[in-house]
Amino acid sequence: MEKKPSKFTELSLTKHQDYSEIETIVATRFNRQYQNEALELPEEVKSMPIYQEWVTGILNAKIASPFWEIQLPRKNQRCLDIGCGVSFLIYPWREWEALFSGQEISTVARDTLNSRGPQLNSKLFKGVALGSALKLQYDNAQFDLAIATGWSCYYPLDYWVAVMEEVKRVLKGGGYFVFDVLNSEKPMALDWAVLETYLGAEVFLESLTDWKRAIASVGAKVDKQLEGEFFDLYKVHF
């Protein structure tokens, strides 16, 4: 897979592919994962070491981003998890005692959380909306913390610039946005991108320099950065 050129130089949503198409592709990829649908992959992909890590589950721990290590959700804080997946079911939100809201493009994840979340803690779980991160279905200045991990790599940088503008809108003054980016300089980043393409969603390999320029373009300031094996976590404020 060739490294894609950065699209940061043209921050216009009208000059690129209709992002609803990309969102549909990504949603389908994750719906399949949540439903444990098997995919038949080519032998050359199966021969890659990263495929074996994926099959055995080792890869999951390497690509997961522990957002709480860079900004811990605190008691009674209003938190928005964008692209939340099944976050409320697998992370210790009840221990944090933080109020959880989500937004998802995966119908399977949305339905699973809205069905099971209230059973775990109806006080903390505030529901998951279905929709694009480009249009968050929440009022202005509503959240103390916004989180977005595990999916920025499926979109070009101009998409993410628009997402950050939306996050800025829904955050309270002094609120933080925590998100992760694929570090294209990591030794296994390209192999992971190839695997993800065969799993159904193309990955954009952008440089960290361009990521930092994109962050600065919306007036965000980086408070902290945490390096992972594949993804780097950023904590920013606006």
Short mmCIF file of C-alpha atoms in Angstrom, two decimals:
data_model
loop_
_atom_site.label_atom_id
_atom_site.label_comp_id
_atom_site.label_asym_id
_atom_site.label_seq_id
_atom_site.Cartn_x
_atom_site.Cartn_y
_atom_site.Cartn_z
CA MET A 1 0.00 0.00 0.00
CA GLU A 2 1.39 3.37 -0.99
CA LYS A 3 1.48 6.17 1.54
CA LYS A 4 -1.29 8.62 0.76
CA PRO A 5 -0.31 12.25 0.27
CA SER A 6 -1.57 14.61 2.92
CA LYS A 7 -4.82 16.39 2.12
CA PHE A 8 -4.21 19.02 4.79
CA THR A 9 -3.29 21.64 2.20
CA GLU A 10 -6.94 21.87 1.07
CA LEU A 11 -9.16 22.15 4.10
CA SER A 12 -12.39 22.06 2.11
CA LEU A 13 -15.03 19.40 2.61
CA THR A 14 -16.40 20.09 -0.87
CA LYS A 15 -13.26 19.15 -2.78
CA HIS A 16 -13.05 15.53 -1.72
CA GLN A 17 -15.15 12.41 -1.78
CA ASP A 18 -18.55 12.66 -0.13
CA TYR A 19 -17.68 11.73 3.44
CA SER A 20 -20.98 9.97 3.96
CA GLU A 21 -19.63 7.27 1.64
CA ILE A 22 -16.54 6.81 3.80
CA GLU A 23 -18.66 6.79 6.96
CA THR A 24 -20.87 4.08 5.50
CA ILE A 25 -17.80 1.97 4.69
CA VAL A 26 -16.39 2.42 8.21
CA ALA A 27 -19.76 1.69 9.82
CA THR A 28 -20.07 -1.51 7.81
CA ARG A 29 -16.55 -2.59 8.80
CA PHE A 30 -17.35 -2.19 12.51
CA ASN A 31 -20.84 -3.64 12.29
CA ARG A 32 -19.22 -6.79 10.94
CA GLN A 33 -16.72 -6.80 13.79
CA TYR A 34 -19.36 -6.37 16.50
CA GLN A 35 -21.43 -9.15 14.92
CA ASN A 36 -18.36 -11.42 14.71
CA GLU A 37 -18.75 -11.89 10.97
CA ALA A 38 -15.91 -13.89 9.44
CA LEU A 39 -14.02 -12.52 6.44
CA GLU A 40 -11.99 -14.61 4.02
CA LEU A 41 -8.65 -12.86 3.57
CA PRO A 42 -5.96 -13.55 0.92
CA GLU A 43 -3.14 -15.90 1.83
CA GLU A 44 -0.57 -13.12 1.50
CA VAL A 45 -2.40 -11.22 4.25
CA LYS A 46 -2.68 -14.32 6.43
CA SER A 47 1.07 -14.80 6.14
CA MET A 48 1.77 -11.40 7.70
CA PRO A 49 2.87 -11.49 11.37
CA ILE A 50 0.32 -8.79 12.21
CA TYR A 51 -2.47 -11.07 10.99
CA GLN A 52 -1.46 -13.70 13.54
CA GLU A 53 -1.51 -11.06 16.27
CA TRP A 54 -4.98 -10.04 15.12
CA VAL A 55 -6.29 -13.63 15.13
CA THR A 56 -4.92 -14.37 18.59
CA GLY A 57 -6.16 -11.10 20.07
CA ILE A 58 -2.68 -9.78 20.85
CA LEU A 59 -3.18 -6.87 18.45
CA ASN A 60 -6.20 -5.53 20.33
CA ALA A 61 -4.11 -4.53 23.33
CA LYS A 62 -1.53 -2.85 21.09
CA ILE A 63 -4.00 -0.67 19.18
CA ALA A 64 -6.26 0.27 22.10
CA SER A 65 -5.69 3.78 23.42
CA PRO A 66 -6.06 4.18 27.22
CA PHE A 67 -7.57 7.66 27.09
CA TRP A 68 -7.99 7.73 30.89
CA GLU A 69 -4.20 7.75 31.30
CA ILE A 70 -4.00 11.16 29.65
CA GLN A 71 -7.24 12.58 31.10
CA LEU A 72 -9.22 10.64 33.68
CA PRO A 73 -13.00 11.16 33.51
CA ARG A 74 -14.00 12.53 36.90
CA LYS A 75 -17.06 12.18 39.10
CA ASN A 76 -20.13 13.95 37.69
CA GLN A 77 -18.26 15.26 34.66
CA ARG A 78 -20.29 15.22 31.45
CA CYS A 79 -18.30 13.18 28.93
CA LEU A 80 -18.95 12.61 25.23
CA ASP A 81 -17.40 9.55 23.60
CA ILE A 82 -17.47 10.03 19.82
CA GLY A 83 -17.21 6.79 17.88
CA CYS A 84 -17.69 5.16 21.26
CA GLY A 85 -18.18 1.57 20.10
CA VAL A 86 -19.11 -0.39 23.23
CA SER A 87 -16.99 1.80 25.52
CA PHE A 88 -19.47 1.95 28.40
CA LEU A 89 -19.52 -1.84 28.60
CA ILE A 90 -15.76 -2.43 28.63
CA TYR A 91 -14.21 0.56 30.42
CA PRO A 92 -14.70 1.43 34.13
CA TRP A 93 -17.16 4.29 33.71
CA ARG A 94 -18.99 3.23 36.85
CA GLU A 95 -15.78 3.49 38.87
CA TRP A 96 -15.11 6.93 37.44
CA GLU A 97 -18.70 7.98 38.22
CA ALA A 98 -18.64 10.19 35.12
CA LEU A 99 -21.76 10.86 33.05
CA PHE A 100 -21.47 9.07 29.70
CA SER A 101 -22.98 10.18 26.38
CA GLY A 102 -21.99 8.74 23.04
CA GLN A 103 -22.33 9.17 19.31
CA GLU A 104 -21.78 6.38 16.79
CA ILE A 105 -22.13 5.52 13.11
CA SER A 106 -22.31 1.78 13.85
CA THR A 107 -25.93 0.78 14.37
CA VAL A 108 -24.84 -2.41 16.12
CA ALA A 109 -22.74 -0.52 18.68
CA ARG A 110 -25.45 2.10 19.18
CA ASP A 111 -28.16 -0.49 19.71
CA THR A 112 -25.99 -2.62 22.02
CA LEU A 113 -25.12 0.30 24.27
CA ASN A 114 -28.61 1.75 24.37
CA SER A 115 -29.93 -1.68 25.32
CA ARG A 116 -27.35 -2.66 27.92
CA GLY A 117 -26.01 0.66 29.20
CA PRO A 118 -29.03 1.54 31.37
CA GLN A 119 -28.87 -1.93 32.92
CA LEU A 120 -25.31 -1.28 34.08
CA ASN A 121 -25.98 2.19 35.46
CA SER A 122 -28.99 4.22 34.44
CA LYS A 123 -27.73 7.28 36.34
CA LEU A 124 -24.40 7.54 34.52
CA PHE A 125 -25.46 6.29 31.08
CA LYS A 126 -27.10 9.10 29.12
CA GLY A 127 -27.54 7.34 25.79
CA VAL A 128 -25.85 7.03 22.41
CA ALA A 129 -26.94 8.99 19.33
CA LEU A 130 -26.53 7.67 15.80
CA GLY A 131 -24.81 10.08 13.45
CA SER A 132 -21.71 11.53 11.85
CA ALA A 133 -19.03 13.17 13.96
CA LEU A 134 -19.34 16.10 11.55
CA LYS A 135 -22.67 16.92 13.18
CA LEU A 136 -22.73 16.12 16.87
CA GLN A 137 -26.29 15.84 18.12
CA TYR A 138 -25.71 17.82 21.30
CA ASP A 139 -26.08 21.41 22.44
CA ASN A 140 -23.29 23.96 22.64
CA ALA A 141 -20.99 24.01 25.68
CA GLN A 142 -22.44 20.84 27.17
CA PHE A 143 -19.44 18.60 27.95
CA ASP A 144 -16.40 18.73 30.22
CA LEU A 145 -14.56 16.09 28.22
CA ALA A 146 -14.82 14.70 24.69
CA ILE A 147 -13.11 11.48 23.61
CA ALA A 148 -12.52 10.03 20.14
CA THR A 149 -10.25 7.00 19.85
CA GLY A 150 -9.74 4.26 17.30
CA TRP A 151 -11.11 5.83 14.14
CA SER A 152 -9.45 9.08 13.05
CA CYS A 153 -7.18 7.10 10.73
CA TYR A 154 -10.08 6.16 8.44
CA TYR A 155 -10.59 9.77 7.32
CA PRO A 156 -8.46 12.47 5.68
CA LEU A 157 -7.23 15.36 7.77
CA ASP A 158 -9.71 17.89 6.45
CA TYR A 159 -12.50 15.69 7.82
CA TRP A 160 -10.84 15.70 11.23
CA VAL A 161 -10.45 19.48 11.15
CA ALA A 162 -14.24 19.71 10.77
CA VAL A 163 -14.71 17.20 13.61
CA MET A 164 -12.52 19.30 15.91
CA GLU A 165 -14.62 22.36 15.11
CA GLU A 166 -17.73 20.42 16.17
CA VAL A 167 -16.04 19.21 19.34
CA LYS A 168 -15.04 22.79 20.15
CA ARG A 169 -18.72 23.74 19.87
CA VAL A 170 -20.00 21.15 22.37
CA LEU A 171 -17.21 21.53 24.94
CA LYS A 172 -17.57 23.81 27.92
CA GLY A 173 -14.95 26.47 28.50
CA GLY A 174 -11.91 24.75 29.98
CA GLY A 175 -12.99 21.36 28.62
CA TYR A 176 -10.61 18.89 27.02
CA PHE A 177 -10.64 16.82 23.85
CA VAL A 178 -8.74 13.50 23.95
CA PHE A 179 -8.18 11.61 20.73
CA ASP A 180 -5.66 9.30 19.10
CA VAL A 181 -3.89 9.35 15.74
CA LEU A 182 -2.11 6.59 13.90
CA ASN A 183 1.64 7.24 14.05
CA SER A 184 2.67 6.46 10.47
CA GLU A 185 6.33 6.30 11.53
CA LYS A 186 5.78 3.22 13.68
CA PRO A 187 7.39 0.06 12.20
CA MET A 188 4.10 -1.87 11.94
CA ALA A 189 1.82 1.02 10.94
CA LEU A 190 1.86 0.17 7.24
CA ASP A 191 1.18 -3.53 7.88
CA TRP A 192 -1.76 -2.60 10.09
CA ALA A 193 -3.08 -0.28 7.38
CA VAL A 194 -2.92 -3.12 4.86
CA LEU A 195 -4.75 -5.47 7.23
CA GLU A 196 -7.46 -2.87 7.90
CA THR A 197 -7.97 -2.34 4.18
CA TYR A 198 -8.71 -6.03 3.76
CA LEU A 199 -10.99 -5.91 6.80
CA GLY A 200 -13.05 -3.35 4.96
CA ALA A 201 -11.83 0.20 5.68
CA GLU A 202 -8.99 2.10 4.05
CA VAL A 203 -6.47 3.80 6.34
CA PHE A 204 -4.97 7.25 5.75
CA LEU A 205 -1.29 7.36 6.69
CA GLU A 206 -0.63 10.96 7.62
CA SER A 207 2.54 12.40 9.14
CA LEU A 208 2.55 13.60 12.75
CA THR A 209 3.75 16.96 11.44
CA ASP A 210 0.58 17.33 9.39
CA TRP A 211 -1.50 16.18 12.35
CA LYS A 212 0.01 18.88 14.54
CA ARG A 213 -0.63 21.50 11.85
CA ALA A 214 -4.25 20.37 11.62
CA ILE A 215 -4.65 20.63 15.39
CA ALA A 216 -3.18 24.14 15.41
CA SER A 217 -5.41 25.22 12.49
CA VAL A 218 -8.53 25.09 14.71
CA GLY A 219 -6.90 26.93 17.58
CA ALA A 220 -6.33 23.83 19.70
CA LYS A 221 -3.39 23.66 22.09
CA VAL A 222 -1.76 20.33 22.93
CA ASP A 223 -1.60 19.86 26.70
CA LYS A 224 -0.21 16.34 26.69
CA GLN A 225 0.80 13.57 24.31
CA LEU A 226 1.10 9.85 25.07
CA GLU A 227 2.89 7.54 22.65
CA GLY A 228 1.58 4.03 21.98
CA GLU A 229 2.69 1.10 19.85
CA PHE A 230 0.52 2.21 16.92
CA PHE A 231 -1.47 5.24 18.04
CA ASP A 232 -0.45 8.42 19.84
CA LEU A 233 -2.93 10.04 22.24
CA TYR A 234 -3.41 13.80 22.33
CA LYS A 235 -5.08 15.91 24.98
CA VAL A 236 -5.99 19.37 23.71
CA HIS A 237 -8.01 22.39 24.75
CA PHE A 238 -9.45 25.18 22.62
#
